Coordinates of C-alpha atoms and ligand atoms in Angstrom, one line a residue:
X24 CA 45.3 14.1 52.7
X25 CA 45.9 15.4 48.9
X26 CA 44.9 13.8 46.2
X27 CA 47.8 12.8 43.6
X28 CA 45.7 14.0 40.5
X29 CA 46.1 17.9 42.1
X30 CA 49.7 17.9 41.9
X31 CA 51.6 19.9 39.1
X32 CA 54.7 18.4 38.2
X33 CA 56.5 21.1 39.8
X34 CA 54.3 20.9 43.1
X35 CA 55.3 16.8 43.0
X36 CA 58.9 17.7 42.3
X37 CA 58.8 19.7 45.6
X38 CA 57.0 17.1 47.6
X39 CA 59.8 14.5 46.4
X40 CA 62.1 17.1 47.7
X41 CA 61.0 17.4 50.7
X42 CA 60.7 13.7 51.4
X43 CA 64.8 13.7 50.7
X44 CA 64.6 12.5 47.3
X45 CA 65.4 13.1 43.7
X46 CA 62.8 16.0 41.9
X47 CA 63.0 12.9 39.1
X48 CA 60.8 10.6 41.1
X49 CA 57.6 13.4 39.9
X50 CA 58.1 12.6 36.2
X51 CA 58.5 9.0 36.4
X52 CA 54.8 9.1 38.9
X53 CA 53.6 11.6 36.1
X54 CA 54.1 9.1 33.8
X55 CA 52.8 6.3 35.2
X56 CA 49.8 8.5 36.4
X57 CA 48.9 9.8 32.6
X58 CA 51.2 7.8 29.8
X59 CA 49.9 4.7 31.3
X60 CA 47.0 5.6 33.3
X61 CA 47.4 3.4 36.3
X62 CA 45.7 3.6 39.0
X63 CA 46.9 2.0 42.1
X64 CA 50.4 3.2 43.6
X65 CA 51.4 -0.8 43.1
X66 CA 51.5 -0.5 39.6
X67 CA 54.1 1.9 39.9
X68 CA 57.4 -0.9 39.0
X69 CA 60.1 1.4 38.5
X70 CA 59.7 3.0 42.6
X71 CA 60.9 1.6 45.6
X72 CA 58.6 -0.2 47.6
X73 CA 59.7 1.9 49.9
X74 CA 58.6 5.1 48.1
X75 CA 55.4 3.8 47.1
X76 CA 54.4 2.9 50.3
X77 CA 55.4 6.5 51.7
X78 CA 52.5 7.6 48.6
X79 CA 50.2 5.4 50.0
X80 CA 50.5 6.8 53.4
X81 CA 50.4 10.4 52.2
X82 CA 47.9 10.6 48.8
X83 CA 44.9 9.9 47.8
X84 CA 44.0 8.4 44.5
X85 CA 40.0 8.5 44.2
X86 CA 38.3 9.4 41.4
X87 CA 34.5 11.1 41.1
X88 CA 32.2 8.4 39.7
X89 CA 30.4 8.3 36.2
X90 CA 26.5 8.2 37.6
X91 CA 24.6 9.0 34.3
X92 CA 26.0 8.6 30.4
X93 CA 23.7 10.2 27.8
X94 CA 24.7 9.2 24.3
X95 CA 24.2 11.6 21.3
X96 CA 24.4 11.6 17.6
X97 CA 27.8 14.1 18.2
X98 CA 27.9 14.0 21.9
X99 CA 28.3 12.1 25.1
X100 CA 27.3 13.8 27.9
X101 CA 28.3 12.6 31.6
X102 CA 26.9 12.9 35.6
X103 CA 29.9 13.0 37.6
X104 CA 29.3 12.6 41.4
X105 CA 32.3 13.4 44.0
X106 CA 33.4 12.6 47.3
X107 CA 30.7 14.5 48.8
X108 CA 27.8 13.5 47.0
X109 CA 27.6 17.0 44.7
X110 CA 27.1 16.4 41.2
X111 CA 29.2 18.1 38.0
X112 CA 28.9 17.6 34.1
X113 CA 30.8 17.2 31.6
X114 CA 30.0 16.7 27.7
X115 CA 32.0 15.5 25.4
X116 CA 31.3 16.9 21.4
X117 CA 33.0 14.6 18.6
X118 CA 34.1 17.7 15.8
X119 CA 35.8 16.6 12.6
X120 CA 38.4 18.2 13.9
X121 CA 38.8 15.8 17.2
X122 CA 37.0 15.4 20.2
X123 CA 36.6 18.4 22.4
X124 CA 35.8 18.0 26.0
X125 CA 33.3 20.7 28.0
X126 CA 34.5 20.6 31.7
X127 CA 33.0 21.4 34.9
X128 CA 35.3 23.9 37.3
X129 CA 32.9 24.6 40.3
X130 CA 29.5 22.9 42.0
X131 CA 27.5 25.9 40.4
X132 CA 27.9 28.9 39.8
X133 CA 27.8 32.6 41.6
X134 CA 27.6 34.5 38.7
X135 CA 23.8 34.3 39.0
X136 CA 23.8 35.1 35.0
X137 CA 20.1 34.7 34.6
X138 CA 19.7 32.7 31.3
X139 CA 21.6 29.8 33.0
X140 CA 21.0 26.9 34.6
X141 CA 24.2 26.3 36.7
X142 CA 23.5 30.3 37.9
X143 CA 19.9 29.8 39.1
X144 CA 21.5 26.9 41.3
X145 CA 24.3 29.3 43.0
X146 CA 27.8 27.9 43.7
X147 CA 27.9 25.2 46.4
X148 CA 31.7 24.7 45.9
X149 CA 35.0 25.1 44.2
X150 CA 36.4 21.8 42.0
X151 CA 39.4 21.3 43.6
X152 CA 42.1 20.6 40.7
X153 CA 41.9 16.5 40.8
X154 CA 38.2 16.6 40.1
X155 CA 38.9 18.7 36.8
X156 CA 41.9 16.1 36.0
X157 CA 39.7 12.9 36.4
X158 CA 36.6 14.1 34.1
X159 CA 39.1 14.0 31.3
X160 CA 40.9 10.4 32.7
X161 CA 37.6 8.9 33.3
X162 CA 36.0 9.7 29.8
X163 CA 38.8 8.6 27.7
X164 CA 38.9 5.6 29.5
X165 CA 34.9 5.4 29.3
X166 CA 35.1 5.7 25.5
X167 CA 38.5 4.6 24.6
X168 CA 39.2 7.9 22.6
X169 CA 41.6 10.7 23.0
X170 CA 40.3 13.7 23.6
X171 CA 42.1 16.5 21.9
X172 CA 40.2 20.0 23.2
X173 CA 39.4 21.0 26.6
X174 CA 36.8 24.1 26.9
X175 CA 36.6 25.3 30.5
X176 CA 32.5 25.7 29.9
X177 CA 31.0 23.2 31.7
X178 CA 29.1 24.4 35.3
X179 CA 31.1 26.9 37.2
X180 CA 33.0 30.3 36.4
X181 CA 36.2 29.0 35.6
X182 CA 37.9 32.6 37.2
X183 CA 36.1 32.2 40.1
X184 CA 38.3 29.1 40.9
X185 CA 41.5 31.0 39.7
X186 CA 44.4 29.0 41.2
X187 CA 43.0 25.5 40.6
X188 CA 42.0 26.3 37.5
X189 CA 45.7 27.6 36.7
X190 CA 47.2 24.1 38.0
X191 CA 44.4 22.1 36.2
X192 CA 45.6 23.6 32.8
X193 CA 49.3 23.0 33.9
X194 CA 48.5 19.5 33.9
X195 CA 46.8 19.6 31.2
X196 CA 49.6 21.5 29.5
X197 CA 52.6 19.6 30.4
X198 CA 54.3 17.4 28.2
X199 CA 55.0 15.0 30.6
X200 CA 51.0 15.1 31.7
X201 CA 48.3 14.8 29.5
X202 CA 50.3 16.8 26.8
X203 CA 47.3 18.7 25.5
X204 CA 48.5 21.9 23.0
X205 CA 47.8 25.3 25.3
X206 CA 46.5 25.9 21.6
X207 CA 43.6 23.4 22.1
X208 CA 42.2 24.5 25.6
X209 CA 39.9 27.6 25.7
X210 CA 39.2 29.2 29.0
X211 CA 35.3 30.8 29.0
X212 CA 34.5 34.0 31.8
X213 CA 31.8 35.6 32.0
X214 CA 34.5 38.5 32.8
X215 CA 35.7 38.9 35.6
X216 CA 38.3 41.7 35.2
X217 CA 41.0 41.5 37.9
X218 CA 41.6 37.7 37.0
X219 CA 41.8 38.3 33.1
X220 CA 44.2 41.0 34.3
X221 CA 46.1 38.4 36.0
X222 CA 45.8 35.3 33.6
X223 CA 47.3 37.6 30.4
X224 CA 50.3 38.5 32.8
X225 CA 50.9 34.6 32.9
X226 CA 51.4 34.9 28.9
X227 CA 49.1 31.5 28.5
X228 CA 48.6 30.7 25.0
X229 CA 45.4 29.0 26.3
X230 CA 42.6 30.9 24.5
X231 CA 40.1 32.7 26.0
X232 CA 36.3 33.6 25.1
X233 CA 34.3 36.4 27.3
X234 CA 30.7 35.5 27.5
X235 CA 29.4 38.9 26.2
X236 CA 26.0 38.2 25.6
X237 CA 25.0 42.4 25.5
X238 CA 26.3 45.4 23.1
X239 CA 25.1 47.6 25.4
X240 CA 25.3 47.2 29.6
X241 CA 21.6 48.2 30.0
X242 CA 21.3 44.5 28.4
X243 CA 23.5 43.1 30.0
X244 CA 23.1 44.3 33.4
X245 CA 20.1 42.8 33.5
X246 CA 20.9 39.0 32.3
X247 CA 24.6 39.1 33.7
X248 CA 25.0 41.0 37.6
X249 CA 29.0 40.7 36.9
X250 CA 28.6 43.4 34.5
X251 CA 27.2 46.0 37.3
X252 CA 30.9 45.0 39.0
X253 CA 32.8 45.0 35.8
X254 CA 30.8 47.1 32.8
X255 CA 31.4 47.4 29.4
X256 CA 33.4 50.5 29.9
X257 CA 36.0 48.6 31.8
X258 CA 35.5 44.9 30.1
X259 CA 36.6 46.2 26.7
X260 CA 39.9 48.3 26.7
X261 CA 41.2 45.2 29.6
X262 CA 40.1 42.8 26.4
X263 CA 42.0 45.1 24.1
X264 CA 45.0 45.3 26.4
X265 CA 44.8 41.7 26.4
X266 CA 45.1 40.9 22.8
X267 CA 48.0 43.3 22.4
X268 CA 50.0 42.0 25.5
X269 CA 49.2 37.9 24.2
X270 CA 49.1 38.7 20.4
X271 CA 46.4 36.0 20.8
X272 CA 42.8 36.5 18.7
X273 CA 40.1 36.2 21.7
X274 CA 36.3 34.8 21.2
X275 CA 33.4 36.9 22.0
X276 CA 30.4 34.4 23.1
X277 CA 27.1 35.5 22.4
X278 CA 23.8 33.7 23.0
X279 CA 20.9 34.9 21.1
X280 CA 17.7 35.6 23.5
X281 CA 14.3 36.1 21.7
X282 CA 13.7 39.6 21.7
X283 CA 16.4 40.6 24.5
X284 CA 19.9 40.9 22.5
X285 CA 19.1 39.7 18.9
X286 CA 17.3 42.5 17.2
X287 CA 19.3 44.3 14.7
X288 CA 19.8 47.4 16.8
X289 CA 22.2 45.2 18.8
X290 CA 23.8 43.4 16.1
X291 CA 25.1 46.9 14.8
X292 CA 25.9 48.1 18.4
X293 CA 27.9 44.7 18.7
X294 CA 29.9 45.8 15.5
X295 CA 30.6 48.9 17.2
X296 CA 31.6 47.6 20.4
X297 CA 34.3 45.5 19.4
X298 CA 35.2 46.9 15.6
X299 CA 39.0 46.4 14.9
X300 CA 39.5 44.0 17.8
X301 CA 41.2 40.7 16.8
X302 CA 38.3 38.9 18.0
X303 CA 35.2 36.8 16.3
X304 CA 32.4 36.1 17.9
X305 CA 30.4 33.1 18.2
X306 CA 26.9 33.2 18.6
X307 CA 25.3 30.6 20.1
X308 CA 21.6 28.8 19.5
X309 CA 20.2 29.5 23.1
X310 CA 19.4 26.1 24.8
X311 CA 16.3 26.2 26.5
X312 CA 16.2 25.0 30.4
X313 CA 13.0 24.0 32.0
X314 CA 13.2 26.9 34.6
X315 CA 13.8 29.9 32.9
X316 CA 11.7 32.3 30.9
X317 CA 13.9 33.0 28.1
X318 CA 13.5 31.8 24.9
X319 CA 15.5 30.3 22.0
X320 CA 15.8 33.4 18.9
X321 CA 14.0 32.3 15.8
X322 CA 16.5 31.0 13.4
X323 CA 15.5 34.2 10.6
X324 CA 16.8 36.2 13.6
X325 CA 20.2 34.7 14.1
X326 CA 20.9 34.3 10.2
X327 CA 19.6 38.2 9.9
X328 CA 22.3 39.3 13.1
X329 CA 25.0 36.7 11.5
X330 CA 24.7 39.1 8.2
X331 CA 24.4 42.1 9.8
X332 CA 27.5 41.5 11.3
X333 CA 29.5 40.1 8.5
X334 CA 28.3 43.4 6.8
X335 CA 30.1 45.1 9.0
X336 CA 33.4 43.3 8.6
X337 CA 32.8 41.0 11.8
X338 CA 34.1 37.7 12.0
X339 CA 31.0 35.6 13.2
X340 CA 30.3 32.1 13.5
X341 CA 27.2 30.2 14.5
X342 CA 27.9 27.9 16.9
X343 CA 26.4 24.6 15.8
X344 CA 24.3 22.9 18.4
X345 CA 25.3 19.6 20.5
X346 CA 23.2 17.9 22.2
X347 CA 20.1 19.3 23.2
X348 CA 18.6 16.1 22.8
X349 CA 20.9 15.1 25.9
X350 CA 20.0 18.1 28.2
X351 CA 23.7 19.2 27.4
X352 CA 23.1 23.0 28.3
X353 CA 25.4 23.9 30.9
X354 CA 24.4 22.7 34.3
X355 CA 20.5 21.0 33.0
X356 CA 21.8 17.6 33.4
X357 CA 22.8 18.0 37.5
X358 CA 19.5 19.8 37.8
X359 CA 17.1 17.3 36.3
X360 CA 19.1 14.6 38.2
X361 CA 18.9 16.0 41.6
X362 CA 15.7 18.0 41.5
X363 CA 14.0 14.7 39.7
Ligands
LIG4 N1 31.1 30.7 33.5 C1 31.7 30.7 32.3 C2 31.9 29.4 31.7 C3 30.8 28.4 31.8 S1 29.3 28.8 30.9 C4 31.1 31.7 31.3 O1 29.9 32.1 31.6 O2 31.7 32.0 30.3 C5 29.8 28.5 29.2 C6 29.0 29.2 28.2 O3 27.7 28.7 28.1 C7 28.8 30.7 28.5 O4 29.0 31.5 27.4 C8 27.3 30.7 28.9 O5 26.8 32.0 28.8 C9 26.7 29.7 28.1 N2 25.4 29.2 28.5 C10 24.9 29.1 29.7 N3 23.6 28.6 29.7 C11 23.3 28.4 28.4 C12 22.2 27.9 27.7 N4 21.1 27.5 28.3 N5 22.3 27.8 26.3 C13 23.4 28.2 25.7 N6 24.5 28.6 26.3 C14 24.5 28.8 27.6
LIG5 FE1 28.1 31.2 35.8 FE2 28.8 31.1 33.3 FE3 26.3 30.3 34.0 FE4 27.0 32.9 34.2 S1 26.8 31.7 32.3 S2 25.9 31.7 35.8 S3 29.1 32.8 34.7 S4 28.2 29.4 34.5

């Protein structure tokens, strides 16, 4: 049986269909699913008994369970675990700007990028698209709050989980779902190619941000294995192809590892790399996990790469840093709660 928090509108129109009734049925369930956040079919007063008791027989309504709440100065950070006992993240970081929330899209991660927590674990399994849906209903309701951003960086390569993913922002997206601007939800890959191929062909105005993390793939080959599938060579002119297809400015992600990508010999390869894109890049305070060997760059470093940078033209931001104080680096939380 399906859960009711995987279905697109469309995909509920079609089941409504095929059950011999009106496509309408979808929007009025969609509405008492995510305007008014019920949560039993009962509630439902505007469908026949008759109907809702043809949901019951064929949904599910479950929802993974908050296990752990770690509260922040700008952050909340939360332990999901699902039907199967696996555990996911997801942090929520209050911005002046709203409240943005980091989701989880697979039980680790096979990327194997080895600065990362959720990597060194390996994937164990896709989210399916209800698990996505219900870290967003059960933190609102948590904190009473809206939240107005959804990043796609939590545990998991998001384009590694393509269709979900895909149906999870369509719900997201619709109006007559949780109504979230495509504007406001940023999809993060490490890059893998055929998928970003795919995803620009959709003409999303979802934004997207490529983990880059290396100017050169000598660098990068050795933190991130996608890049000996999908080098630089190739990574760039798709990006490029991209930006001129969706007219859309993309985000370059870069963490900044003590002595592995932050000396100033990068910094200028960087500005080579990408010069005249319509990108920025966002380099990011590394967050240090109890496992790894990598180290944090020392903060002379990253304002020294910053300027070198903006010398060249570069728009750069640092990314300001939530929650380390709540183990909110992607995937630390899971580990410290199941390896404890
Ligand atoms: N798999 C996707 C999205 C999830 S990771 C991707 O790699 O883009 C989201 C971001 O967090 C990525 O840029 C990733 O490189 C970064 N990240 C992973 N571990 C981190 C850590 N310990 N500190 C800071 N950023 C980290
Ligand atoms: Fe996976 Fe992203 Fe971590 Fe790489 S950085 S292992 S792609 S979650």
């Amino acid at each position: 049986m399906k859960n009711i928090y995987g279905y697109t509108l469309e995909k509920l129109e079609a089941y409504f269909e095929s059950i011999g009734e009106k496509k309408f049925k979808a929007v009025q369930v969609f509405e008492w699913l995510y305007k008014k956040r019920v949560k039993s079919f009962d509630e439902m007063a505007n469908i026949k008994k008759e109907t809702i008791e043809k949901m019951k027989n064929d949904f599910l309504m479950e929802s993974p369970v908050i296990t752990t709440k770690k509260v922040g100065k700008d952050v909340c950070k939360y332990l999901f675990t699902l039907e199967d006992n696996e555990h996911v993240e997801a942090v929520l970081m209050f911005h002046d700007y709203g409240n943005s929330l980091c989701v989880s899209t697979q039980v680790g991660c096979n990327m194997g990028c080895k600065f990362c927590e959720s990597g060194r674990r390996r994937k164990v399994r896709d989210l399916k698209v209800e698990e996505m849906v219900l870290q967003l209903l059960r933190i609102e309701e948590d904190l009473n709050k809206r939240i107005t951003h959804v990043v796609l960086m939590g545990i998991g390569e998001p384009f590694d989980n393509y269709e979900n993913v895909i149906d999870f922002i369509d719900i997201l997206n619709t109006g007559k779902g949780i109504d979230l601007g495509a504007r406001h939800i940023t999809i993060s890959t490490s890059g893998i190619l055929p998928k970003i191929r795919m995803f620009m062909e959709t003409k999303k105005q979802v934004n997207l941000a490529i983990s880059l993390h290396a100017p050169t793939n000598d660098i990068r080959n050795k933190i991130m294995p996608i890049n000996q599938a999908y080098p630089l060579e190739e990574l760039i002119p798709t990006l490029k192809e991209y930006i001129k297809k969706t007219n859309r400015r993309l985000t370059f992600e870069y963490i900044l590892l003590d002595g592995i990508n932050d000396t100033e010999e990068c910094a200028m390869k960087l500005a080579c790399l990408i010069k005249g894109m319509n990108a920025y890049v966002n380099l990011i305070p590394y967050n240090e996990t109890s496992h790894i060997e990598f180290k944090k760059s020392k903060s002379e470093n990253i304002q020294k790469f910053y300027d070198l940078l903006k010398e060249k033209n570069i728009q750069v931001t640092i990314r300001r840093e939530f929650g380390s104080e709540v183990d909110a680096a992607c995937g630390q939380l899971r580990s410290k709660y199941e390896e404890a």
